[in-house]
CSV table of C-alpha atoms in Angstrom, one decimal:
chain,number,residue,atom,x,y,z
A,1,MET,CA,2.4,-11.3,9.8
A,2,GLU,CA,4.0,-8.2,11.2
A,3,LEU,CA,4.0,-5.2,8.8
A,4,PRO,CA,7.3,-3.3,8.2
A,5,ASP,CA,7.6,0.2,9.3
A,6,TYR,CA,6.7,2.8,6.8
A,7,THR,CA,6.5,6.6,6.5
A,8,MET,CA,4.4,9.0,4.5
A,9,VAL,CA,6.2,11.0,1.8
A,10,GLU,CA,5.3,14.0,-0.3
A,11,LYS,CA,6.0,14.5,-4.0
A,12,GLU,CA,5.6,17.9,-5.7
A,13,ASP,CA,3.5,16.7,-8.6
A,14,MET,CA,1.2,14.5,-6.6
A,15,ASP,CA,-1.9,15.7,-4.8
A,16,TYR,CA,-1.7,13.1,-2.1
A,17,TYR,CA,0.8,11.4,0.1
A,18,GLY,CA,2.7,8.3,-0.7
A,19,PHE,CA,4.4,5.7,1.5
A,20,LYS,CA,8.0,4.7,1.8
A,21,LEU,CA,8.8,1.3,3.3
A,22,LYS,CA,11.5,1.6,6.0
A,23,GLU,CA,12.5,-2.1,6.4
A,24,GLY,CA,12.3,-5.6,5.0
A,25,ASP,CA,12.7,-6.9,1.4
A,26,PHE,CA,11.0,-3.8,0.0
A,27,LYS,CA,12.9,-1.3,2.0
A,28,ASP,CA,13.1,2.2,0.3
A,29,VAL,CA,10.3,1.4,-2.1
A,30,ILE,CA,7.9,4.4,-2.5
A,31,PHE,CA,4.3,3.9,-3.7
A,32,TYR,CA,1.0,5.6,-3.8
A,33,TYR,CA,-2.5,4.3,-3.5
A,34,GLY,CA,-5.1,5.1,-6.1
A,35,GLU,CA,-8.8,4.2,-6.2
A,36,VAL,CA,-9.8,2.1,-3.2
A,37,LYS,CA,-13.0,0.0,-3.2
A,38,ILE,CA,-14.4,-2.3,-0.5
A,39,GLU,CA,-16.7,-4.9,-2.1
A,40,GLU,CA,-19.1,-6.6,0.3
A,41,ASP,CA,-20.5,-10.1,-0.1
A,42,GLU,CA,-23.3,-10.0,2.4
A,43,ALA,CA,-24.5,-13.6,1.6
A,44,ASN,CA,-21.1,-14.9,2.8
A,45,ASP,CA,-20.5,-12.2,5.3
A,46,GLN,CA,-17.2,-11.3,3.7
A,47,ALA,CA,-15.6,-8.2,2.1
A,48,SER,CA,-12.7,-7.8,-0.3
A,49,LEU,CA,-10.4,-4.8,-0.6
A,50,ASN,CA,-9.6,-3.7,-4.2
A,51,PHE,CA,-7.2,-0.9,-4.9
A,52,LYS,CA,-5.0,0.6,-7.5
A,53,PHE,CA,-1.5,1.7,-6.8
A,54,GLN,CA,1.5,3.4,-8.5
A,55,ILE,CA,5.1,2.6,-7.6
A,56,ASP,CA,7.3,5.7,-7.7
A,57,LYS,CA,10.6,4.1,-6.8
A,58,GLY,CA,12.0,0.6,-6.5
A,59,ASN,CA,15.0,-0.4,-4.5
A,60,GLU,CA,18.3,-2.1,-5.0
A,61,THR,CA,16.6,-5.5,-5.3
A,62,TYR,CA,13.4,-4.8,-7.2
A,63,ASN,CA,12.7,-2.4,-10.0
A,64,VAL,CA,9.2,-0.9,-10.7
A,65,ASP,CA,8.2,-3.6,-13.2
A,66,GLU,CA,9.2,-6.4,-10.8
A,67,LEU,CA,7.2,-4.8,-8.0
A,68,ASN,CA,4.2,-4.4,-10.2
A,69,GLU,CA,4.3,-8.2,-10.9
A,70,SER,CA,5.1,-9.3,-7.4
A,71,GLU,CA,2.2,-10.9,-5.6
A,72,GLU,CA,4.1,-10.7,-2.3
A,73,PHE,CA,4.4,-6.9,-2.7
A,74,LYS,CA,0.8,-6.5,-3.7
A,75,THR,CA,-0.3,-8.5,-0.6
A,76,LEU,CA,2.0,-6.4,1.6
A,77,ILE,CA,0.7,-3.1,0.4
A,78,GLY,CA,-2.9,-4.5,0.7
A,79,ASP,CA,-2.2,-5.4,4.3
A,80,ILE,CA,-0.8,-1.9,5.0
A,81,LEU,CA,-3.9,-0.3,3.4
A,82,ALA,CA,-6.2,-2.6,5.4
A,83,GLU,CA,-4.4,-1.5,8.6
A,84,LEU,CA,-4.7,2.2,7.6
A,85,LEU,CA,-8.4,1.8,6.9
A,86,ASP,CA,-8.9,0.0,10.2
A,87,THR,CA,-7.0,2.7,12.1
A,88,GLU,CA,-9.1,5.4,10.4
A,89,ASP,CA,-12.3,3.5,11.2
A,90,ASN,CA,-11.3,3.1,14.9
A,91,THR,CA,-10.6,6.9,15.3
A,92,ASP,CA,-14.3,7.6,14.4
A,93,ASP,CA,-15.5,6.1,17.7
């Protein structure tokens, strides 16, 4: 699955950057990541990404409550986070 374009955004009362989706079903939604944990299952050689998030703004189609309940939205922002972490990891080489 190809991820939609997104941009980082600033908000005066937040200490960190958020993200605004620029295309797709969730275009114009603004959200922030909270605590992020990577839990490893060494026995099965797997890891899971767990994170908290806060939605700052919905769009014309989805309000904040709908987005908080949407598995599709949660999967999407999880995929974006995984891409961000992978990009960050690759810059350390």
